[in-house]
Tab-separated table of C-alpha atoms in Angstrom:
chain	number	residue	atom	x	y	z
A	536	MET	CA	-9.056	3.112	0.647
A	537	LEU	CA	-8.952	3.964	-3.068
A	538	ALA	CA	-11.723	1.495	-3.929
A	539	GLU	CA	-13.930	2.957	-1.185
A	540	ALA	CA	-13.280	6.479	-2.458
A	541	ALA	CA	-14.325	5.427	-5.963
A	542	ARG	CA	-17.551	3.847	-4.660
A	543	VAL	CA	-18.773	7.070	-3.075
A	544	LEU	CA	-18.157	9.190	-6.164
A	545	LYS	CA	-21.066	9.987	-8.445
A	546	PRO	CA	-20.526	9.210	-12.138
A	547	GLY	CA	-18.331	12.026	-13.436
A	548	GLY	CA	-17.101	12.771	-9.896
A	549	ARG	CA	-13.429	13.648	-9.380
A	550	PHE	CA	-10.883	12.244	-6.920
A	551	ALA	CA	-7.880	14.307	-5.798
A	552	VAL	CA	-5.335	13.881	-2.997
A	553	SER	CA	-1.881	15.059	-2.128
A	554	ASP	CA	0.288	12.160	-0.974
A	555	VAL	CA	3.814	10.781	-0.908
A	556	ILE	CA	4.750	8.431	-3.745
A	557	ALA	CA	7.675	6.045	-3.402
A	558	ASP	CA	10.314	5.552	-6.063
A	559	GLU	CA	10.205	2.116	-7.684
A	560	ASP	CA	13.624	1.304	-6.211
A	561	MET	CA	12.753	2.098	-2.566
A	562	ASP	CA	14.270	-0.697	-0.499
A	563	GLU	CA	12.387	-2.690	2.128
A	564	ALA	CA	14.642	-1.404	4.927
A	565	THR	CA	13.402	2.132	4.236
A	566	ARG	CA	9.787	0.947	4.132
A	567	ARG	CA	10.168	-0.806	7.493
A	568	ASP	CA	11.949	2.028	9.251
A	569	MET	CA	9.396	3.346	11.757
A	570	GLN	CA	11.033	6.761	11.824
A	571	GLN	CA	10.471	7.030	8.079
A	572	PHE	CA	6.938	5.655	8.525
A	573	THR	CA	6.033	8.573	10.762
A	574	GLY	CA	7.137	10.794	7.916
A	575	CYS	CA	4.670	9.042	5.547
A	576	ILE	CA	7.426	7.406	3.520
A	577	ALA	CA	7.458	3.727	4.488
A	578	GLY	CA	3.836	3.120	3.523
A	579	ALA	CA	3.949	5.147	0.306
A	580	LEU	CA	2.719	3.560	-2.905
A	581	THR	CA	4.748	3.865	-6.085
A	582	ARG	CA	3.347	5.750	-9.076
A	583	ARG	CA	2.589	2.398	-10.728
A	584	GLU	CA	0.836	1.085	-7.600
A	585	PHE	CA	-1.305	4.243	-7.378
A	586	GLU	CA	-2.213	3.975	-11.086
A	587	GLU	CA	-3.090	0.277	-10.750
A	588	ALA	CA	-5.178	0.826	-7.590
A	589	LEU	CA	-7.085	3.775	-9.060
A	590	SER	CA	-7.684	1.900	-12.299
A	591	ALA	CA	-8.822	-1.222	-10.393
A	592	ALA	CA	-11.249	1.025	-8.477
A	593	GLY	CA	-12.775	2.015	-11.826
A	594	LEU	CA	-11.322	5.515	-12.083
A	595	VAL	CA	-10.029	7.026	-15.340
A	596	ASP	CA	-8.036	10.073	-16.478
A	597	ILE	CA	-5.439	9.341	-13.794
A	598	GLU	CA	-2.871	12.122	-13.320
A	599	ILE	CA	0.057	11.940	-10.911
A	600	THR	CA	2.155	15.090	-10.695
A	601	GLU	CA	5.201	15.065	-8.430
A	602	THR	CA	5.568	18.434	-6.718
A	603	HIS	CA	8.804	18.038	-4.742
A	604	ARG	CA	11.144	15.474	-3.178
A	605	VAL	CA	10.580	14.537	0.467
A	606	HIS	CA	13.220	11.811	0.665
A	607	GLU	CA	15.959	10.514	-1.584
A	608	LYS	CA	13.569	7.682	-2.547
A	609	ALA	CA	10.185	9.467	-2.475
A	610	GLY	CA	8.414	12.593	-3.600
A	611	SER	CA	5.218	14.450	-2.767
A	612	ALA	CA	2.578	14.325	-5.484
A	613	ILE	CA	-0.892	15.495	-6.408
A	614	ILE	CA	-3.010	12.556	-7.572
A	615	ARG	CA	-6.174	13.097	-9.592
A	616	ALA	CA	-8.659	10.770	-11.268
A	617	ARG	CA	-12.288	10.725	-12.383
A	618	LYS	CA	-15.141	8.261	-12.136
A	619	PRO	CA	-16.574	7.697	-15.627
A	620	ARG	CA	-20.141	8.779	-16.346
């Protein structure tokens, strides 16, 4: 999804989403729990995974700002990046 988003951006275009980011120490049991999945937690990327995916998609100036906790192992965040000119 992130690579596709980067492809449609014009040079200098900006990417921004609000999403759940998982803590690095989220256990696999939490990720697999379907009840948590419906709450957007199980499939959440970590901050590092978001940064790596956005960077691999060619985006720069990556900013990830956690806004509040949604689970003991995850928080809501605003994610921004830019496609270089």
